[in-house]
GROMACS .gro file of C-alpha atoms in nm:
model
  148
    1UNK     CA    1   1.957  -0.461  -3.759
    2UNK     CA    2   2.344  -0.414  -3.743
    3UNK     CA    3   2.329  -0.239  -3.411
    4UNK     CA    4   2.175  -0.547  -3.256
    5UNK     CA    5   2.391  -0.809  -3.418
    6UNK     CA    6   2.751  -0.653  -3.455
    7UNK     CA    7   2.794  -0.638  -3.076
    8UNK     CA    8   2.718  -1.023  -3.079
    9UNK     CA    9   2.974  -1.067  -3.332
   10UNK     CA   10   3.218  -0.862  -3.139
   11UNK     CA   11   3.149  -1.045  -2.828
   12UNK     CA   12   3.188  -1.411  -2.985
   13UNK     CA   13   3.533  -1.292  -3.107
   14UNK     CA   14   3.628  -1.108  -2.791
   15UNK     CA   15   3.580  -1.415  -2.599
   16UNK     CA   16   3.809  -1.564  -2.799
   17UNK     CA   17   3.594  -1.789  -2.990
   18UNK     CA   18   3.777  -1.909  -3.308
   19UNK     CA   19   3.627  -1.845  -3.641
   20UNK     CA   20   3.457  -2.183  -3.679
   21UNK     CA   21   3.279  -2.150  -3.344
   22UNK     CA   22   3.153  -1.809  -3.463
   23UNK     CA   23   3.035  -1.981  -3.800
   24UNK     CA   24   2.859  -2.214  -3.574
   25UNK     CA   25   2.681  -1.943  -3.387
   26UNK     CA   26   2.547  -1.803  -3.713
   27UNK     CA   27   2.432  -2.143  -3.831
   28UNK     CA   28   2.265  -2.217  -3.511
   29UNK     CA   29   2.086  -1.886  -3.511
   30UNK     CA   30   1.990  -1.947  -3.881
   31UNK     CA   31   1.838  -2.266  -3.787
   32UNK     CA   32   1.639  -2.141  -3.505
   33UNK     CA   33   1.519  -1.851  -3.743
   34UNK     CA   34   1.406  -2.123  -3.999
   35UNK     CA   35   1.181  -2.283  -3.725
   36UNK     CA   36   1.041  -1.936  -3.650
   37UNK     CA   37   0.966  -1.886  -4.003
   38UNK     CA   38   0.803  -2.218  -4.053
   39UNK     CA   39   0.597  -2.176  -3.730
   40UNK     CA   40   0.489  -1.824  -3.873
   41UNK     CA   41   0.380  -1.948  -4.201
   42UNK     CA   42   0.238  -2.287  -4.135
   43UNK     CA   43  -0.087  -2.190  -3.993
   44UNK     CA   44  -0.148  -1.915  -4.230
   45UNK     CA   45  -0.062  -2.147  -4.520
   46UNK     CA   46  -0.306  -2.400  -4.407
   47UNK     CA   47  -0.575  -2.158  -4.375
   48UNK     CA   48  -0.501  -2.010  -4.721
   49UNK     CA   49  -0.513  -2.358  -4.874
   50UNK     CA   50  -0.841  -2.443  -4.697
   51UNK     CA   51  -1.006  -2.130  -4.818
   52UNK     CA   52  -0.865  -2.176  -5.180
   53UNK     CA   53  -0.992  -2.518  -5.184
   54UNK     CA   54  -1.327  -2.412  -5.112
   55UNK     CA   55  -1.335  -2.116  -5.333
   56UNK     CA   56  -1.173  -2.294  -5.644
   57UNK     CA   57  -1.358  -2.469  -5.917
   58UNK     CA   58  -1.043  -2.597  -6.084
   59UNK     CA   59  -0.708  -2.728  -5.987
   60UNK     CA   60  -0.564  -2.421  -6.177
   61UNK     CA   61  -0.779  -2.178  -5.967
   62UNK     CA   62  -0.658  -2.360  -5.656
   63UNK     CA   63  -0.284  -2.343  -5.771
   64UNK     CA   64  -0.313  -1.981  -5.853
   65UNK     CA   65  -0.467  -1.912  -5.515
   66UNK     CA   66  -0.184  -2.075  -5.318
   67UNK     CA   67   0.088  -2.016  -5.550
   68UNK     CA   68   0.263  -1.755  -5.313
   69UNK     CA   69   0.256  -1.979  -5.036
   70UNK     CA   70   0.373  -2.266  -5.245
   71UNK     CA   71   0.680  -2.050  -5.336
   72UNK     CA   72   0.724  -1.928  -4.970
   73UNK     CA   73   0.751  -2.311  -4.858
   74UNK     CA   74   0.971  -2.405  -5.152
   75UNK     CA   75   1.212  -2.115  -5.030
   76UNK     CA   76   1.197  -2.252  -4.686
   77UNK     CA   77   1.299  -2.596  -4.798
   78UNK     CA   78   1.576  -2.426  -5.016
   79UNK     CA   79   1.685  -2.251  -4.716
   80UNK     CA   80   1.699  -2.566  -4.496
   81UNK     CA   81   1.903  -2.740  -4.774
   82UNK     CA   82   2.136  -2.449  -4.787
   83UNK     CA   83   2.174  -2.468  -4.409
   84UNK     CA   84   2.274  -2.829  -4.416
   85UNK     CA   85   2.539  -2.767  -4.686
   86UNK     CA   86   2.658  -2.490  -4.476
   87UNK     CA   87   2.681  -2.711  -4.175
   88UNK     CA   88   2.850  -2.985  -4.379
   89UNK     CA   89   3.101  -2.722  -4.504
   90UNK     CA   90   3.170  -2.604  -4.149
   91UNK     CA   91   3.219  -2.960  -4.025
   92UNK     CA   92   3.460  -2.990  -4.303
   93UNK     CA   93   3.655  -2.688  -4.208
   94UNK     CA   94   3.684  -2.802  -3.850
   95UNK     CA   95   3.825  -3.145  -3.945
   96UNK     CA   96   4.042  -3.029  -4.215
   97UNK     CA   97   4.376  -2.813  -4.198
   98UNK     CA   98   4.204  -2.495  -4.090
   99UNK     CA   99   4.083  -2.384  -4.423
  100UNK     CA  100   3.770  -2.167  -4.432
  101UNK     CA  101   3.738  -2.183  -4.814
  102UNK     CA  102   3.465  -2.447  -4.843
  103UNK     CA  103   3.273  -2.297  -4.576
  104UNK     CA  104   3.278  -1.936  -4.741
  105UNK     CA  105   3.175  -2.080  -5.064
  106UNK     CA  106   2.866  -2.240  -4.903
  107UNK     CA  107   2.734  -1.934  -4.721
  108UNK     CA  108   2.626  -1.727  -5.032
  109UNK     CA  109   2.370  -1.987  -5.131
  110UNK     CA  110   2.252  -1.978  -4.757
  111UNK     CA  111   2.228  -1.601  -4.755
  112UNK     CA  112   2.051  -1.600  -5.104
  113UNK     CA  113   1.795  -1.855  -4.968
  114UNK     CA  114   1.729  -1.635  -4.663
  115UNK     CA  115   1.699  -1.327  -4.862
  116UNK     CA  116   1.449  -1.503  -5.067
  117UNK     CA  117   1.233  -1.588  -4.766
  118UNK     CA  118   1.265  -1.222  -4.642
  119UNK     CA  119   1.137  -1.118  -4.982
  120UNK     CA  120   0.838  -1.342  -4.993
  121UNK     CA  121   0.688  -1.317  -4.633
  122UNK     CA  122   0.572  -0.942  -4.678
  123UNK     CA  123   0.397  -1.042  -5.005
  124UNK     CA  124   0.201  -1.297  -4.800
  125UNK     CA  125   0.110  -1.038  -4.522
  126UNK     CA  126   0.371  -1.224  -4.272
  127UNK     CA  127   0.611  -1.021  -4.081
  128UNK     CA  128   0.963  -1.096  -4.111
  129UNK     CA  129   1.087  -1.244  -3.781
  130UNK     CA  130   1.361  -1.058  -3.637
  131UNK     CA  131   1.560  -1.360  -3.564
  132UNK     CA  132   1.573  -1.410  -3.951
  133UNK     CA  133   1.700  -1.075  -3.993
  134UNK     CA  134   1.966  -1.127  -3.723
  135UNK     CA  135   2.081  -1.449  -3.883
  136UNK     CA  136   2.120  -1.291  -4.197
  137UNK     CA  137   2.344  -1.015  -4.027
  138UNK     CA  138   2.565  -1.288  -3.866
  139UNK     CA  139   2.609  -1.467  -4.178
  140UNK     CA  140   2.694  -1.139  -4.354
  141UNK     CA  141   2.931  -1.051  -4.071
  142UNK     CA  142   3.127  -1.369  -4.138
  143UNK     CA  143   3.209  -1.252  -4.495
  144UNK     CA  144   2.923  -1.439  -4.670
  145UNK     CA  145   2.753  -1.130  -4.816
  146UNK     CA  146   3.101  -1.054  -5.003
  147UNK     CA  147   3.081  -1.382  -5.215
  148UNK     CA  148   2.753  -1.338  -5.402
   0.00000   0.00000   0.00000
């Protein structure tokens, strides 16, 4: 994983991209990865919900049958919110006097949300998309992994 992403980070900095641009690359990669995750789980979630509805006699049985899927969907929503917060923090960084502090304090929540998704997908029999792992590596490369 690091072998794939480290060259991308080096290329970004070697081309003279300022840190906010590198951060934007990481956030854009994250956004694309979340779309990929959603596309991977949505059909399986719908199928699991239909099967659970058919097999359940009570609401409690249904909720128990789909709880893992509900948790994954909630994790995906949480990651989206963390991504939007990260984008807001990056926008502030770009318009402020050059301080990255706000951005760097927003990134750990995004990394945590992505790691939560990475943990949940295999429990549902869903492969973790490589794009999600790459996005995590880019965010860690920005120093986000050092903050939480």
